[in-house]
Amino acid sequence: MAKFESVSFAVASNLIHRLASADFREFGQEYRVTEILEELKNSVESINDKLLDADVKQDQDGGVRVWIRKFKKVLHAADDFLDGLALEFMRHKLDTGYGTEVNKAPYSYSFSNRTDSPIQMRIEIEEILASFNDVVQEMHKLNLSSGVVRQTNSEWRETCSTLEQYIIGRDESKKEIISLLEQPKQTVSVIAIVGIGGLGKTALAQLVYKDLEGSFDKQIWVCVSDNFDVKTILMKILDSINTDSQTQDQSSEKLQKQLHKNLSGKKYLLVLDDIWNESYNKWAGLRKYLLCGAQDSKILVTTRSENVAKVMAASTSYPLKGLTDEESWTLLKNIAFEDESQGVNQNLESMGKEIAKKCKGVPLAVKTMGGLLRRQNEESEWEEVLHGDFWELCEQEDIMPILKLSYRKLLPEMKQCFAYCSLYPKDSEILKDELIQLWMAQGYLECSTKKQQMEVVGNQFIKIFLANSFFQDAKSNEYGEIISFKMHDLMHDLAMLVAGNECCYLGNEAEEVKGSPMHVILESGAIRLLRKLDPSRLRTLMLWGYNEQEFSLLLQTSNAYVS
């Protein structure tokens, strides 16, 4: 699959709004640059009008992808420049009382670290304008069109009701897994659920886990994902047993002692979700610490690889089957038509069954298609999906082309919000309010100058993402308000694909920084990589799992880094 280039819809739109704002009009009048700022706004608008078409065509045209990359470089440079102008103008107004009856004197200040006179400032604005005009000239050669048809905000907002996690056709599998876990064994035994991505392995394990509550002395859930690090897994196990445990500063030896203290003689169920590692030595290094449990303790593993099950010496490897065609249609119908599924148009039903069949029994693919077709009652829309070219790609790339199609149908304002979520590590619990605040800080929700209205839009986006399976596993408070959610690992892969190198999670095992990321989460063990980041591009730096001592060291490092 061709590499994505995420399109900076939100940044471009925000730049236009800023240039048209009262503050910048005032700024332009004061420094006699109104006309050139207007030219800059018009230039950005002419590009912004073609971005939808560029986003659609970049798959088939490498030249469009290269152009998007150039445009983003120019755009972000302009955005940073205008940030500096706005900040200095605001400081000038505060320092001099500009605009009040007290002080009507002409300007008498310079832009620190940027320009030393209004003349020089005008030259820099002209350079920014010239760079945009160059991008416009290249754009004309690509034959990009404007006015690409897409859903309106009102149409999308009709899909804001949060869908329940539809679990269809898994009752028998759940009973079989529970039966295996309840079989008496003399030692700790491993059972592996094996299947391709999106088949519902984690969802099935969650059902089993919930049904067995009270059957074990300890129940522990750990998502392993790509990084099979024994110390990290021990920390996650202890954190799952005791949420108040302090594991960050503990040595491996102390973690082992804590684990033995918590599990010794206890009948436990440990779920290791999403294991990729096929190294016997790494598994053996973890397994020896888990043998302290009572007999009949069980380890339930979910994995895409049969080799993982063999390496872990699973007593049973349970191959998870796909949904039947009828189950797939039932799931798609429930999502696409909600409460209206009883009176489905016969032609839509016929096409819907064919679409469901093409999903090959993969629940995530079916749910994504159901979300895509929600409230779409025109037969032409269903026919377009049924005969889409992306089905051929599914033969080579599993269900990623289906997820990619769903991404393509998002509102432009939402695409950047979704790509930003790749910043979080896989299987992390994303706090809703925190994410909305981060979107706001990046200007992704700048549809209104009022903070409250931006938060409302952010909440609408969250609900839409949940309704269309971009997010899942939502948690709500006692009032029914969403407080957190997760991303399926395939959706996370999609977010990473569309974000490219702009977003980067630097975990403790990270050895290098790829490209020049703009948004970074930095774990304490990767603090050495702080110097590798480009400060001129950095727009987000989030610290993950730092204690007070590590945070103090980070401040010292960052001071040296800035200086």
GROMACS .gro file of N, CA, C and O in nm, residues 70-144:
model
  300
   70LYS      N    1   0.543   1.905   0.058
   70LYS     CA    2   0.597   2.039   0.042
   70LYS      C    3   0.502   2.143   0.102
   70LYS      O    4   0.545   2.238   0.169
   71PHE      N    5   0.373   2.125   0.074
   71PHE     CA    6   0.274   2.219   0.126
   71PHE      C    7   0.275   2.223   0.278
   71PHE      O    8   0.270   2.330   0.339
   72LYS      N    9   0.284   2.106   0.341
   72LYS     CA   10   0.284   2.101   0.488
   72LYS      C   11   0.406   2.174   0.545
   72LYS      O   12   0.396   2.243   0.647
   73LYS      N   13   0.520   2.158   0.479
   73LYS     CA   14   0.640   2.225   0.527
   73LYS      C   15   0.623   2.377   0.523
   73LYS      O   16   0.656   2.447   0.619
   74VAL      N   17   0.570   2.427   0.412
   74VAL     CA   18   0.546   2.571   0.398
   74VAL      C   19   0.439   2.617   0.497
   74VAL      O   20   0.451   2.722   0.561
   75LEU      N   21   0.333   2.536   0.510
   75LEU     CA   22   0.220   2.572   0.596
   75LEU      C   23   0.263   2.586   0.741
   75LEU      O   24   0.230   2.684   0.809
   76HIS      N   25   0.336   2.488   0.791
   76HIS     CA   26   0.375   2.490   0.933
   76HIS      C   27   0.477   2.601   0.961
   76HIS      O   28   0.475   2.660   1.070
   77ALA      N   29   0.561   2.630   0.863
   77ALA     CA   30   0.654   2.742   0.880
   77ALA      C   31   0.577   2.873   0.891
   77ALA      O   32   0.607   2.959   0.974
   78ALA      N   33   0.474   2.889   0.808
   78ALA     CA   34   0.391   3.011   0.813
   78ALA      C   35   0.314   3.019   0.944
   78ALA      O   36   0.301   3.127   1.003
   79ASP      N   37   0.264   2.904   0.989
   79ASP     CA   38   0.188   2.901   1.114
   79ASP      C   39   0.276   2.944   1.231
   79ASP      O   40   0.234   3.023   1.317
   80ASP      N   41   0.400   2.895   1.233
   80ASP     CA   42   0.494   2.934   1.340
   80ASP      C   43   0.526   3.084   1.331
   80ASP      O   44   0.534   3.153   1.433
   81PHE      N   45   0.545   3.132   1.209
   81PHE     CA   46   0.577   3.274   1.190
   81PHE      C   47   0.464   3.363   1.241
   81PHE      O   48   0.487   3.461   1.311
   82LEU      N   49   0.341   3.327   1.205
   82LEU     CA   50   0.226   3.407   1.250
   82LEU      C   51   0.208   3.398   1.401
   82LEU      O   52   0.162   3.494   1.465
   83ASP      N   53   0.242   3.283   1.460
   83ASP     CA   54   0.238   3.272   1.606
   83ASP      C   55   0.329   3.378   1.668
   83ASP      O   56   0.292   3.445   1.766
   84GLY      N   57   0.450   3.389   1.611
   84GLY     CA   58   0.545   3.488   1.664
   84GLY      C   59   0.495   3.630   1.647
   84GLY      O   60   0.506   3.712   1.739
   85LEU      N   61   0.438   3.662   1.531
   85LEU     CA   62   0.384   3.796   1.509
   85LEU      C   63   0.272   3.827   1.607
   85LEU      O   64   0.267   3.936   1.666
   86ALA      N   65   0.181   3.731   1.624
   86ALA     CA   66   0.066   3.754   1.713
   86ALA      C   67   0.111   3.774   1.857
   86ALA      O   68   0.060   3.861   1.928
   87LEU      N   69   0.210   3.694   1.899
   87LEU     CA   70   0.258   3.704   2.036
   87LEU      C   71   0.325   3.838   2.062
   87LEU      O   72   0.299   3.905   2.163
   88GLU      N   73   0.412   3.880   1.970
   88GLU     CA   74   0.482   4.007   1.988
   88GLU      C   75   0.385   4.126   1.981
   88GLU      O   76   0.401   4.224   2.055
   89PHE      N   77   0.286   4.118   1.896
   89PHE     CA   78   0.188   4.227   1.886
   89PHE      C   79   0.108   4.238   2.016
   89PHE      O   80   0.081   4.348   2.066
   90MET      N   81   0.074   4.122   2.073
   90MET     CA   82  -0.001   4.122   2.198
   90MET      C   83   0.084   4.182   2.311
   90MET      O   84   0.036   4.262   2.392
   91ARG      N   85   0.212   4.143   2.315
   91ARG     CA   86   0.302   4.198   2.418
   91ARG      C   87   0.317   4.349   2.401
   91ARG      O   88   0.317   4.424   2.498
   92HIS      N   89   0.329   4.392   2.276
   92HIS     CA   90   0.342   4.535   2.247
   92HIS      C   91   0.220   4.612   2.298
   92HIS      O   92   0.233   4.720   2.358
   93LYS      N   93   0.103   4.558   2.275
   93LYS     CA   94  -0.020   4.625   2.318
   93LYS      C   95  -0.026   4.635   2.470
   93LYS      O   96  -0.068   4.736   2.526
   94LEU      N   97   0.019   4.529   2.537
   94LEU     CA   98   0.017   4.529   2.684
   94LEU      C   99   0.122   4.625   2.740
   94LEU      O  100   0.097   4.695   2.839
   95ASP      N  101   0.239   4.627   2.677
   95ASP     CA  102   0.348   4.709   2.730
   95ASP      C  103   0.328   4.858   2.705
   95ASP      O  104   0.366   4.941   2.787
   96THR      N  105   0.268   4.892   2.591
   96THR     CA  106   0.259   5.034   2.553
   96THR      C  107   0.120   5.092   2.571
   96THR      O  108   0.103   5.213   2.559
   97GLY      N  109   0.022   5.008   2.599
   97GLY     CA  110  -0.114   5.058   2.608
   97GLY      C  111  -0.170   5.096   2.474
   97GLY      O  112  -0.259   5.180   2.464
   98TYR      N  113  -0.116   5.034   2.369
   98TYR     CA  114  -0.161   5.066   2.233
   98TYR      C  115  -0.311   5.043   2.222
   98TYR      O  116  -0.364   4.944   2.271
   99GLY      N  117  -0.381   5.133   2.157
   99GLY     CA  118  -0.524   5.118   2.136
   99GLY      C  119  -0.608   5.186   2.243
   99GLY      O  120  -0.729   5.187   2.235
  100THR      N  121  -0.541   5.243   2.346
  100THR     CA  122  -0.616   5.313   2.450
  100THR      C  123  -0.595   5.463   2.433
  100THR      O  124  -0.510   5.509   2.357
  101GLU      N  125  -0.672   5.542   2.507
  101GLU     CA  126  -0.659   5.687   2.502
  101GLU      C  127  -0.529   5.733   2.566
  101GLU      O  128  -0.482   5.843   2.542
  102VAL      N  129  -0.470   5.643   2.651
  102VAL     CA  130  -0.348   5.681   2.723
  102VAL      C  131  -0.230   5.692   2.628
  102VAL      O  132  -0.146   5.778   2.639
  103ASN      N  133  -0.224   5.600   2.531
  103ASN     CA  134  -0.106   5.596   2.444
  103ASN      C  135  -0.149   5.574   2.300
  103ASN      O  136  -0.193   5.467   2.263
  104LYS      N  137  -0.134   5.674   2.218
  104LYS     CA  138  -0.164   5.664   2.076
  104LYS      C  139  -0.037   5.680   1.992
  104LYS      O  140  -0.043   5.707   1.874
  105ALA      N  141   0.080   5.665   2.060
  105ALA     CA  142   0.206   5.687   1.990
  105ALA      C  143   0.231   5.578   1.888
  105ALA      O  144   0.183   5.466   1.902
  106PRO      N  145   0.307   5.610   1.783
  106PRO     CA  146   0.341   5.508   1.684
  106PRO      C  147   0.423   5.397   1.748
  106PRO      O  148   0.476   5.412   1.858
  107TYR      N  149   0.438   5.288   1.675
  107TYR     CA  150   0.511   5.174   1.727
  107TYR      C  151   0.656   5.214   1.755
  107TYR      O  152   0.713   5.300   1.691
  108SER      N  153   0.716   5.149   1.857
  108SER     CA  154   0.855   5.178   1.891
  108SER      C  155   0.920   5.052   1.948
  108SER      O  156   0.988   5.056   2.047
  109TYR      N  157   0.891   4.939   1.884
  109TYR     CA  158   0.948   4.814   1.936
  109TYR      C  159   0.990   4.729   1.818
  109TYR      O  160   0.961   4.757   1.703
  110SER      N  161   1.063   4.625   1.850
  110SER     CA  162   1.107   4.532   1.745
  110SER      C  163   1.060   4.391   1.781
  110SER      O  164   1.037   4.360   1.897
  111PHE      N  165   1.053   4.304   1.680
  111PHE     CA  166   1.014   4.165   1.701
  111PHE      C  167   1.137   4.087   1.745
  111PHE      O  168   1.230   4.068   1.668
  112SER      N  169   1.137   4.043   1.870
  112SER     CA  170   1.254   3.975   1.924
  112SER      C  171   1.283   3.847   1.848
  112SER      O  172   1.192   3.770   1.819
  113ASN      N  173   1.414   3.826   1.819
  113ASN     CA  174   1.462   3.704   1.752
  113ASN      C  175   1.398   3.681   1.615
  113ASN      O  176   1.407   3.572   1.562
  114ARG      N  177   1.329   3.778   1.560
  114ARG     CA  178   1.265   3.754   1.430
  114ARG      C  179   1.295   3.869   1.332
  114ARG      O  180   1.352   3.850   1.228
  115THR      N  181   1.252   3.986   1.365
  115THR     CA  182   1.282   4.102   1.280
  115THR      C  183   1.318   4.220   1.367
  115THR      O  184   1.274   4.229   1.482
  116ASP      N  185   1.395   4.309   1.312
  116ASP     CA  186   1.434   4.426   1.392
  116ASP      C  187   1.370   4.554   1.341
  116ASP      O  188   1.403   4.662   1.385
  117SER      N  189   1.279   4.542   1.246
  117SER     CA  190   1.208   4.661   1.199
  117SER      C  191   1.086   4.618   1.120
  117SER      O  192   1.080   4.505   1.069
  118PRO      N  193   0.983   4.704   1.111
  118PRO     CA  194   0.866   4.671   1.030
  118PRO      C  195   0.901   4.641   0.885
  118PRO      O  196   0.835   4.560   0.819
  119ILE      N  197   1.008   4.703   0.834
  119ILE     CA  198   1.050   4.676   0.696
  119ILE      C  199   1.097   4.532   0.681
  119ILE      O  200   1.059   4.460   0.589
  120GLN      N  201   1.180   4.490   0.779
  120GLN     CA  202   1.228   4.352   0.776
  120GLN      C  203   1.113   4.253   0.796
  120GLN      O  204   1.110   4.146   0.733
  121MET      N  205   1.019   4.293   0.880
  121MET     CA  206   0.902   4.207   0.903
  121MET      C  207   0.825   4.188   0.773
  121MET      O  208   0.783   4.077   0.740
  122ARG      N  209   0.808   4.296   0.696
  122ARG     CA  210   0.737   4.288   0.569
  122ARG      C  211   0.810   4.195   0.471
  122ARG      O  212   0.748   4.117   0.399
  123ILE      N  213   0.943   4.203   0.473
  123ILE     CA  214   1.023   4.117   0.385
  123ILE      C  215   0.997   3.969   0.418
  123ILE      O  216   0.982   3.885   0.329
  124GLU      N  217   0.990   3.937   0.548
  124GLU     CA  218   0.968   3.798   0.588
  124GLU      C  219   0.827   3.751   0.549
  124GLU      O  220   0.808   3.636   0.508
  125ILE      N  221   0.728   3.839   0.561
  125ILE     CA  222   0.593   3.803   0.518
  125ILE      C  223   0.591   3.776   0.367
  125ILE      O  224   0.526   3.682   0.320
  126GLU      N  225   0.665   3.861   0.292
  126GLU     CA  226   0.672   3.842   0.147
  126GLU      C  227   0.738   3.708   0.112
  126GLU      O  228   0.699   3.642   0.016
  127GLU      N  229   0.836   3.667   0.191
  127GLU     CA  230   0.902   3.538   0.167
  127GLU      C  231   0.805   3.422   0.192
  127GLU      O  232   0.804   3.324   0.118
  128ILE      N  233   0.726   3.437   0.298
  128ILE     CA  234   0.624   3.336   0.326
  128ILE      C  235   0.524   3.328   0.212
  128ILE      O  236   0.487   3.220   0.163
  129LEU      N  237   0.480   3.445   0.164
  129LEU     CA  238   0.385   3.451   0.054
  129LEU      C  239   0.444   3.388  -0.072
  129LEU      O  240   0.376   3.312  -0.143
  130ALA      N  241   0.571   3.416  -0.099
  130ALA     CA  242   0.635   3.360  -0.217
  130ALA      C  243   0.641   3.208  -0.210
  130ALA      O  244   0.621   3.139  -0.312
  131SER      N  245   0.666   3.156  -0.091
  131SER     CA  246   0.673   3.009  -0.077
  131SER      C  247   0.536   2.946  -0.103
  131SER      O  248   0.526   2.839  -0.164
  132PHE      N  249   0.429   3.014  -0.059
  132PHE     CA  250   0.294   2.964  -0.087
  132PHE      C  251   0.263   2.974  -0.236
  132PHE      O  252   0.201   2.884  -0.294
  133ASN      N  253   0.303   3.083  -0.298
  133ASN     CA  254   0.277   3.098  -0.441
  133ASN      C  255   0.349   2.991  -0.524
  133ASN      O  256   0.297   2.944  -0.626
  134ASP      N  257   0.469   2.952  -0.479
  134ASP     CA  258   0.539   2.843  -0.546
  134ASP      C  259   0.460   2.712  -0.537
  134ASP      O  260   0.450   2.636  -0.634
  135VAL      N  261   0.402   2.688  -0.418
  135VAL     CA  262   0.321   2.568  -0.399
  135VAL      C  263   0.196   2.573  -0.487
  135VAL      O  264   0.154   2.472  -0.543
  136VAL      N  265   0.138   2.692  -0.500
  136VAL     CA  266   0.020   2.709  -0.585
  136VAL      C  267   0.054   2.677  -0.730
  136VAL      O  268  -0.023   2.610  -0.801
  137GLN      N  269   0.170   2.723  -0.776
  137GLN     CA  270   0.211   2.696  -0.915
  137GLN      C  271   0.225   2.546  -0.940
  137GLN      O  272   0.182   2.493  -1.042
  138GLU      N  273   0.286   2.476  -0.844
  138GLU     CA  274   0.300   2.331  -0.857
  138GLU      C  275   0.164   2.263  -0.853
  138GLU      O  276   0.141   2.163  -0.922
  139MET      N  277   0.074   2.316  -0.771
  139MET     CA  278  -0.060   2.259  -0.758
  139MET      C  279  -0.134   2.262  -0.892
  139MET      O  280  -0.203   2.166  -0.928
  140HIS      N  281  -0.119   2.370  -0.967
  140HIS     CA  282  -0.190   2.383  -1.095
  140HIS      C  283  -0.148   2.272  -1.193
  140HIS      O  284  -0.227   2.227  -1.275
  141LYS      N  285  -0.023   2.228  -1.183
  141LYS     CA  286   0.026   2.123  -1.273
  141LYS      C  287  -0.034   1.986  -1.240
  141LYS      O  288  -0.028   1.895  -1.321
  142LEU      N  289  -0.091   1.972  -1.119
  142LEU     CA  290  -0.144   1.842  -1.075
  142LEU      C  291  -0.291   1.823  -1.112
  142LEU      O  292  -0.348   1.717  -1.088
  143ASN      N  293  -0.353   1.926  -1.167
  143ASN     CA  294  -0.493   1.920  -1.210
  143ASN      C  295  -0.586   1.878  -1.095
  143ASN      O  296  -0.674   1.794  -1.112
  144LEU      N  297  -0.563   1.938  -0.979
  144LEU     CA  298  -0.651   1.910  -0.865
  144LEU      C  299  -0.779   1.992  -0.878
  144LEU      O  300  -0.775   2.107  -0.921
   0.00000   0.00000   0.00000
